[in-house]
Amino acid sequence: MIKVEHVSKNFGKTHAVNDVSLTINKGDIISLIGPSGSGKSTLLRCIHGLEKIDGGAIYLDGEKMDPSDKVKYRKQRARMGFVFQHFNLFPNMTVLENCTLAQIQVLGKSKEEAEQTANEYLQKVGLQEKKDSYPNNLSGGQKQRVAIARALCMAPDMMLFDEPTSALDPEMIKEVLDVMKDLGTQGMTMIVVTHEMGFARKVGNRVVFLDQGEIVEEATSEQFFSNPQSDRAKDFLSKVMYD
Amino acid sequence: MFKAFDKVFTLENILYMGKGALMALCIAAVALTCGLILGTLGATGRNSRHVIPRTIANLYVTIIRGTPLLLQILMIFSVIPSIYTAITGKVLRIDPILIGMIALSINSGAYQTELIRSGINGVDKGQWEACETLGLSSWKTMKLVILPQAFKRIVPPLISEFITLIKDSSLISCIGAVELLKSAQVLGADYFEVMSPYLLAAIFYLIMTIVVSMIGAKIEKRLAVSD
Ligand SMILES: Nc1ncnc2c1ncn2[C@@H]1O[C@H](COP(=O)(O)OP(=O)(O)OP(=O)(O)O)[C@@H](O)[C@H]1O
Ligand SMILES: [Mg+2]
């Protein structure tokens, strides 16, 4: 459903993403892994259009994503939800308002309709009783679950996650991963930048290993973790896996 | 030094000075409000992607902040009537209070431009990105997400700006506007002694600035609670 073709992105002299090609099919759960600074976030942000690409092209169901075709581009982007490492919830709004704002302002739903949808997804992430709280009164894990619900309210057909659990205390990681796992079980297409190797292995079906802006290895999760091919992937796994 | 002390400190004179103090407060309030509008426009201009509004806003801020307020007041005082005369051929007589309000508004607008801009830029970039991924236009993002958060950061410096304006309103006495300082000078002339009226004016300025900063502290506390 997404085709990334020879995409490059530079920051000054840094080649953050360098000639990356990648195909993501419907229902895929792709784990983007790699050392710090390898370009995982940048690649994910390029796919959503948060970063303008310097070269190559991205296709959504065969149609090129072209920022100059504003109307179409906006519709294409609306099909992707994005979850940030630092949640980026709106601190001046309640949990419920966080979830309804864009539904009302972008999708043109009525307040009642939007709240109904929001309640549905808040229930899904187990936070319906927190709907009138403000984000600053929630734990990190709860914030991230709200952020996921907020993205889901826009009815995307794929979800992009940029290290959704990296800013969380260890005891809160699981509650967020569980929500993501449920999403995957229900058939959501997901691209997840993560350092959670357990999640990549058990929930993800494919792994894309990046280093220095390039895809070094791409394999099914099972293959990647049991039998990595490249030296760099072996080296990386020996550093992050404790066993 | 205070030869006419008992003659100056009569109820009648205190009421007269009180009227001047109210005028100062009124001038400061008008300048703060008009300055807020100019400052919002200026901040929008300075953050604009387009060169022309950015250049205009930059020029505005640089010129106003780089020249003395007193000079600005004097220039506006002479420029506006002469432009009017040049266009209509008639002589214009405007209340110096009005000129003072215009000058202080323009001046405050430049300072508020910077203040509003730093309030807006102080909102986490992630807020913009979250809105972008949810499909909100940049105008709606500004209005519904950024400005409400920026407002909290802007209020405390706005209160200090108001205090500055109350004090700076005294400068327009030089174009004959009867505000608080001018009232003191008028009394001084009446009694051939300036120290007592000046002392009275100082007390009025102090009361106003202290009350405003106390109200400001209350507002700040209330804003902090909702965080
Ligand atoms: N906005 C930016 N401006 C300049 N350089 C950037 C910017 N964003 C990323 N980079 C650089 O691009 C490279 C890739 O960064 P990126 O954030 O994509 O890495 P990452 O794999 O997500 O790392 P991490 O695991 O630390 O999040 C790094 O060298 C980084 O310093
Ligand atoms: Mg990253």
XYZ file of C-alpha atoms and ligand atoms in Angstrom:
502
model
C 0.000 0.000 0.000
C 3.017 2.303 0.530
C 5.922 2.247 -1.826
C 9.042 4.198 -0.901
C 11.282 4.611 -3.907
C 14.855 5.845 -3.667
C 13.976 8.379 -1.011
C 16.721 10.654 0.309
C 16.692 13.357 2.933
C 19.634 15.532 3.902
C 20.091 17.940 6.756
C 22.923 20.123 5.527
C 25.750 17.659 4.982
C 24.076 14.858 6.944
C 22.521 12.178 4.756
C 19.807 11.279 7.257
C 18.045 9.013 4.751
C 20.006 7.845 1.775
C 18.347 6.234 -1.243
C 15.890 4.083 0.692
C 13.378 1.855 -1.080
C 10.743 -0.057 0.815
C 7.347 -1.604 0.196
C 4.709 -1.825 2.881
C 1.706 -4.042 2.262
C -1.713 -3.875 3.817
C -1.697 -5.464 7.256
C 2.076 -5.304 7.604
C 3.569 -4.498 10.948
C 7.011 -3.198 10.156
C 9.586 -2.545 12.837
C 12.149 0.071 11.906
C 15.197 -0.542 14.013
C 18.774 0.618 14.052
C 21.301 2.545 16.102
C 20.703 6.101 17.251
C 21.028 8.590 14.436
C 20.541 5.941 11.755
C 17.617 7.822 10.231
C 14.646 5.854 11.537
C 12.654 8.897 12.641
C 13.559 10.830 9.532
C 12.379 8.015 7.264
C 9.102 7.715 9.162
C 8.597 11.483 9.058
C 9.315 11.525 5.323
C 6.633 8.893 4.764
C 4.072 11.051 6.547
C 5.319 14.246 4.934
C 6.513 15.892 8.143
C 9.858 16.180 6.376
C 10.090 17.164 2.742
C 12.033 14.594 0.782
C 15.062 15.703 -1.237
C 14.974 12.844 -3.709
C 12.916 9.840 -4.765
C 9.189 9.421 -4.382
C 6.562 7.881 -2.140
C 3.481 6.172 -3.550
C 0.257 5.441 -1.736
C -1.774 2.720 -3.448
C 0.137 3.462 -6.610
C -0.461 7.205 -6.489
C 2.459 9.515 -5.963
C 2.413 11.741 -2.908
C 3.004 15.184 -4.294
C 2.911 18.176 -1.908
C 2.137 20.568 -4.755
C -1.174 18.790 -5.418
C -2.544 20.143 -2.163
C -6.045 18.669 -2.058
C -4.986 15.166 -2.979
C -1.900 15.325 -0.772
C -3.977 16.269 2.242
C -6.311 13.328 1.626
C -3.353 10.988 1.303
C -1.808 12.190 4.527
C -5.120 11.867 6.318
C -4.934 8.132 5.758
C -1.945 7.903 8.079
C -2.031 8.399 11.819
C 1.145 9.451 13.588
C 2.183 8.829 17.178
C 5.127 10.749 18.619
C 7.698 9.793 21.190
C 6.704 12.771 23.336
C 2.931 12.368 22.816
C 2.333 15.986 21.776
C -1.072 16.082 23.385
C -2.705 19.514 23.642
C -2.151 20.541 27.278
C -4.896 23.176 27.177
C -7.592 20.630 26.342
C -9.108 17.660 28.120
C -8.502 14.142 26.900
C -11.885 14.166 25.198
C -11.244 17.529 23.532
C -7.877 16.269 22.336
C -9.714 13.474 20.586
C -12.550 15.536 19.129
C -10.741 18.698 17.966
C -9.623 17.457 14.564
C -12.759 15.377 14.008
C -14.822 18.547 14.313
C -12.416 20.939 12.607
C -11.138 18.682 9.832
C -13.757 16.007 9.261
C -16.610 18.437 9.940
C -18.337 16.119 12.405
C -20.797 17.424 14.956
C -19.658 17.577 18.567
C -21.908 14.644 19.502
C -20.658 12.430 16.694
C -17.057 13.305 17.468
C -17.509 12.562 21.158
C -19.099 9.241 20.389
C -16.145 8.220 18.247
C -13.706 9.548 20.844
C -15.390 7.595 23.617
C -15.235 4.462 21.530
C -11.494 4.730 21.010
C -10.795 5.894 24.549
C -12.553 2.761 25.707
C -10.430 0.752 23.340
C -7.242 2.089 24.935
C -8.779 1.682 28.394
C -9.049 5.344 29.319
C -12.682 6.286 29.036
C -12.842 7.251 32.711
C -10.057 9.795 32.100
C -11.889 11.664 29.388
C -12.323 14.835 31.429
C -8.734 14.902 32.745
C -6.063 17.189 31.396
C -2.974 15.568 29.873
C -0.697 16.901 32.601
C -2.602 14.846 35.148
C -1.965 11.586 33.312
C 0.949 9.178 33.546
C 3.231 8.783 30.527
C 1.641 5.514 29.534
C -1.820 7.028 29.741
C -0.723 10.029 27.678
C 0.587 7.819 24.941
C -2.609 5.782 24.897
C -4.597 8.992 24.544
C -2.320 10.018 21.687
C -3.027 6.702 19.982
C -6.772 7.141 20.500
C -6.568 10.689 19.152
C -4.898 9.442 15.974
C -7.372 6.583 15.598
C -10.319 8.982 15.840
C -9.359 10.278 12.403
C -9.984 6.789 11.010
C -6.580 6.286 9.384
C -5.882 3.046 7.589
C -2.293 2.908 8.701
C -0.455 4.068 11.793
C 3.100 5.331 12.102
C 4.770 5.222 15.514
C 8.040 7.003 16.341
C 9.480 5.347 19.440
C 6.126 5.375 21.228
C 7.540 3.893 24.429
C 10.967 5.515 24.649
C 9.861 8.343 26.904
C 8.032 6.037 29.310
C 8.941 4.576 32.664
C 9.570 0.839 32.292
C 6.404 -0.210 34.080
C 4.265 1.702 31.569
C 5.756 0.329 28.394
C 3.640 -2.783 28.339
C 0.270 -1.022 28.527
C 1.146 0.924 25.384
C 2.568 -2.065 23.530
C -0.569 -4.029 24.405
C -2.732 -1.382 22.759
C -0.521 -1.491 19.690
C -0.615 -5.252 19.613
C -4.425 -5.174 19.685
C -4.384 -2.768 16.778
C -2.156 -5.117 14.838
C -4.413 -8.062 15.601
C -7.318 -6.122 14.156
C -5.411 -5.751 10.922
C -4.064 -2.196 11.192
C -1.071 -1.543 8.976
C 1.718 -0.200 11.158
C 5.222 1.137 10.839
C 6.899 1.263 14.217
C 10.247 2.814 15.053
C 11.184 0.982 18.212
C 13.876 -0.146 20.570
C 11.566 -2.794 21.999
C 13.057 -5.908 20.453
C 10.480 -8.131 22.110
C 7.699 -6.210 20.380
C 9.505 -6.227 17.037
C 9.983 -9.934 17.300
C 6.596 -11.035 18.566
C 4.168 -8.492 17.136
C 5.957 -7.229 14.059
C 6.002 -9.382 10.971
C 8.916 -7.677 9.268
C 12.019 -5.872 10.381
C 13.805 -3.130 8.495
C 17.253 -2.507 9.885
C 18.721 0.918 9.126
C 22.228 2.184 9.618
C 23.636 5.530 8.513
C 20.521 6.351 6.544
C 20.498 3.145 4.528
C 18.571 -0.092 4.743
C 21.153 -2.679 5.680
C 18.839 -5.602 6.143
C 15.188 -6.386 5.610
C 13.718 -9.673 6.741
C 10.824 -11.328 8.502
C 11.018 -10.844 12.245
C 11.786 -14.487 12.846
C 14.619 -14.528 10.331
C 16.073 -11.258 11.528
C 16.270 -12.168 15.174
C 17.260 -15.805 14.839
C 19.552 -15.480 11.893
C 20.689 -11.938 11.026
C 22.673 -11.781 7.804
C 24.718 -8.575 7.904
C 27.566 -7.936 10.311
C 26.098 -4.609 11.309
C 22.790 -6.189 12.283
C 24.610 -8.915 14.215
C 26.684 -6.305 15.983
C 23.575 -4.210 16.772
C 21.648 -7.201 18.112
C 24.552 -8.305 20.275
C 24.449 -4.880 21.900
C 20.720 -4.546 22.479
C 19.724 -8.122 23.277
C 20.477 -9.286 26.761
C 20.574 -13.051 26.912
C 11.300 72.648 50.169
C 7.643 71.819 50.744
C 6.583 75.428 51.397
C 3.052 75.016 50.083
C 2.592 71.516 51.494
C -0.602 72.211 53.459
C -2.042 74.308 50.661
C -1.421 71.636 48.037
C -2.708 68.665 50.016
C -6.354 69.693 50.019
C -9.196 67.436 49.014
C -9.863 69.536 45.954
C -6.273 69.260 44.698
C -6.063 65.573 45.469
C -9.248 65.029 43.441
C -7.750 67.085 40.614
C -4.631 64.924 40.639
C -6.801 61.821 40.909
C -8.456 62.822 37.668
C -4.994 63.063 36.105
C -4.166 59.626 37.457
C -7.336 58.191 35.911
C -6.354 59.806 32.622
C -2.907 58.186 32.828
C -4.525 54.829 33.499
C -6.921 55.324 30.609
C -4.106 56.283 28.210
C -2.099 53.239 29.280
C -5.110 50.937 28.836
C -5.845 52.252 25.348
C -2.177 51.926 24.356
C -2.014 48.393 25.747
C -5.106 47.329 23.804
C -4.177 48.972 20.511
C -0.620 47.765 21.033
C -1.931 44.229 21.435
C -3.594 44.447 18.033
C -0.492 45.961 16.427
C 1.682 43.435 18.252
C -0.371 40.488 17.009
C -0.123 41.815 13.462
C 3.590 42.453 13.943
C 4.241 38.996 15.345
C 2.307 37.418 12.473
C 4.357 39.512 10.062
C 7.656 38.599 11.650
C 6.825 34.900 11.544
C 5.468 35.112 8.007
C 6.893 33.042 5.181
C 6.569 35.985 2.834
C 9.245 38.643 2.558
C 7.074 41.744 2.447
C 5.159 41.386 5.731
C 8.354 40.163 7.373
C 10.302 43.194 6.201
C 7.592 45.637 7.234
C 7.302 44.074 10.678
C 11.069 44.005 11.144
C 11.388 47.649 10.143
C 8.566 48.621 12.482
C 10.157 46.883 15.464
C 13.665 48.097 14.698
C 12.688 51.736 14.219
C 10.396 51.981 17.234
C 12.664 50.129 19.612
C 15.723 51.937 18.343
C 14.489 55.499 18.916
C 13.431 57.343 22.091
C 9.747 57.314 22.951
C 9.844 61.031 23.683
C 11.076 61.707 20.164
C 8.344 59.502 18.720
C 5.712 61.441 20.650
C 7.065 64.777 19.452
C 7.297 63.602 15.855
C 3.776 62.182 15.765
C 2.558 65.382 17.411
C 3.906 67.456 14.547
C 3.578 64.957 11.695
C -0.135 64.140 11.924
C -1.375 67.778 11.768
C 1.009 68.642 8.949
C -0.070 65.634 6.877
C -3.661 66.696 7.464
C -2.859 70.234 6.391
C -1.010 69.007 3.307
C -3.993 66.910 2.224
C -6.936 69.134 3.125
C -5.349 72.540 3.337
C -7.057 73.062 6.687
C -5.496 73.372 10.087
C -6.039 70.422 12.362
C -6.380 70.732 16.074
C -6.394 67.371 17.838
C -6.458 66.716 21.493
C -2.870 66.048 22.614
C -4.258 63.179 24.689
C -5.322 61.481 21.460
C -1.885 62.049 19.916
C -0.350 60.619 23.053
C -2.537 57.533 22.843
C -1.583 57.007 19.214
C 2.124 57.426 19.922
C 2.097 55.105 22.921
C 0.052 52.520 21.006
C 2.518 52.492 18.143
C 5.399 52.279 20.571
C 3.857 49.536 22.676
C 2.910 47.597 19.533
C 6.570 47.184 18.669
C 7.452 45.845 22.106
C 4.382 43.630 22.117
C 5.357 42.259 18.706
C 8.455 40.768 20.284
C 6.606 39.660 23.346
C 3.857 37.896 21.407
C 6.317 36.409 18.996
C 8.385 34.868 21.744
C 5.193 33.590 23.367
C 4.151 31.893 20.129
C 7.609 30.546 19.381
C 7.876 29.260 22.926
C 5.090 26.744 22.310
C 6.612 23.324 21.652
C 7.174 22.548 17.978
C 5.586 19.168 18.596
C 2.213 20.911 18.945
C 2.446 22.122 15.353
C 3.459 18.676 14.191
C 0.631 16.966 16.049
C -1.851 19.329 14.391
C -0.235 18.746 11.024
C -0.613 14.978 11.342
C -4.255 15.450 12.318
C -4.867 17.515 9.197
C -5.512 20.882 10.854
C -4.705 23.913 8.713
C -2.005 26.210 10.012
C -4.547 28.952 10.685
C -6.698 26.628 12.810
C -3.593 25.309 14.526
C -2.612 28.847 15.426
C -6.059 29.830 16.620
C -7.105 26.693 18.500
C -3.863 25.207 19.773
C -0.923 27.616 19.687
C -2.427 30.972 20.703
C -4.273 29.637 23.766
C -0.992 28.180 25.002
C 1.033 31.238 24.010
C -1.440 33.466 25.837
C -0.407 32.045 29.189
C 3.206 32.949 28.532
C 2.256 36.382 27.239
C 0.117 37.536 30.164
C 2.901 38.140 32.717
C 5.033 40.309 30.393
C 1.843 42.089 29.238
C 1.250 43.139 32.809
C 4.744 44.602 33.065
C 4.122 46.322 29.751
C 1.006 47.895 31.254
C 3.025 49.177 34.214
C 5.623 50.613 31.848
C 2.843 52.334 29.888
C 1.360 53.894 33.024
C 4.752 55.425 33.795
C 5.560 56.326 30.188
C 2.236 58.113 29.777
C 3.894 60.902 31.790
C 6.003 61.688 28.709
C 3.025 63.059 26.827
C 2.850 65.944 29.292
C 5.456 67.500 27.021
C 2.907 67.981 24.232
C 0.449 69.537 26.629
C -1.692 66.540 27.428
C -3.133 66.913 30.896
C -2.430 63.592 32.496
C -1.005 62.986 35.950
C 2.380 64.678 35.629
C 0.919 67.669 33.819
C -1.679 68.030 36.573
C 1.153 68.201 39.087
C 2.871 70.865 37.026
C -0.333 72.870 36.812
C -0.703 72.794 40.584
C 2.973 73.640 40.930
C 2.466 76.749 38.875
C -0.555 77.726 40.942
C 1.286 77.553 44.237
C 4.795 78.490 43.043
C 6.114 75.240 44.482
C 6.570 72.007 42.563
C 7.865 69.557 45.160
C 4.545 68.956 46.915
C 2.560 68.284 43.717
C 5.390 66.083 42.424
C 5.299 64.106 45.641
C 1.566 63.697 45.250
C 2.030 62.531 41.650
C 4.659 60.013 42.722
C 2.251 58.606 45.303
C -0.440 58.226 42.638
C 1.936 56.516 40.209
C 3.083 54.166 42.959
C -0.456 53.258 43.974
C -1.369 52.483 40.374
C 1.719 50.399 39.618
C 1.548 48.505 42.904
C -2.143 47.694 42.449
C -1.597 46.558 38.854
C 1.302 44.323 39.813
C -0.714 42.835 42.657
C -3.584 42.053 40.285
C -0.988 40.671 37.873
C 0.427 38.340 40.513
C -3.098 37.037 41.186
C -3.735 36.392 37.494
C -0.383 34.647 37.135
C -1.170 32.401 40.044
C -4.512 31.485 38.567
C -2.956 30.710 35.170
C -0.337 28.526 36.833
C -3.017 26.444 38.544
C -4.562 25.247 35.286
C -1.211 23.832 34.132
N 15.890 18.528 12.104
C 17.144 18.085 11.941
N 18.131 18.964 11.662
C 19.409 18.540 11.471
N 19.789 17.269 11.544
C 18.868 16.343 11.813
C 17.495 16.703 12.032
N 16.793 15.594 12.287
C 17.665 14.579 12.240
N 18.914 15.020 11.945
C 20.110 14.182 11.771
O 19.789 13.153 10.877
C 20.340 11.909 11.306
C 19.230 10.903 11.475
O 18.426 11.310 12.570
P 17.126 10.531 13.052
O 16.517 11.342 14.093
O 16.317 10.160 11.883
O 17.763 9.222 13.700
P 17.059 8.085 14.539
O 17.434 6.808 13.893
O 15.623 8.366 14.692
O 17.805 8.192 15.928
P 17.247 8.008 17.409
O 17.202 6.554 17.687
O 18.290 8.694 18.244
O 15.923 8.668 17.479
C 21.116 12.200 12.568
O 22.468 12.362 12.210
C 20.519 13.492 13.055
O 21.493 14.229 13.759
Mg 14.354 8.940 16.355
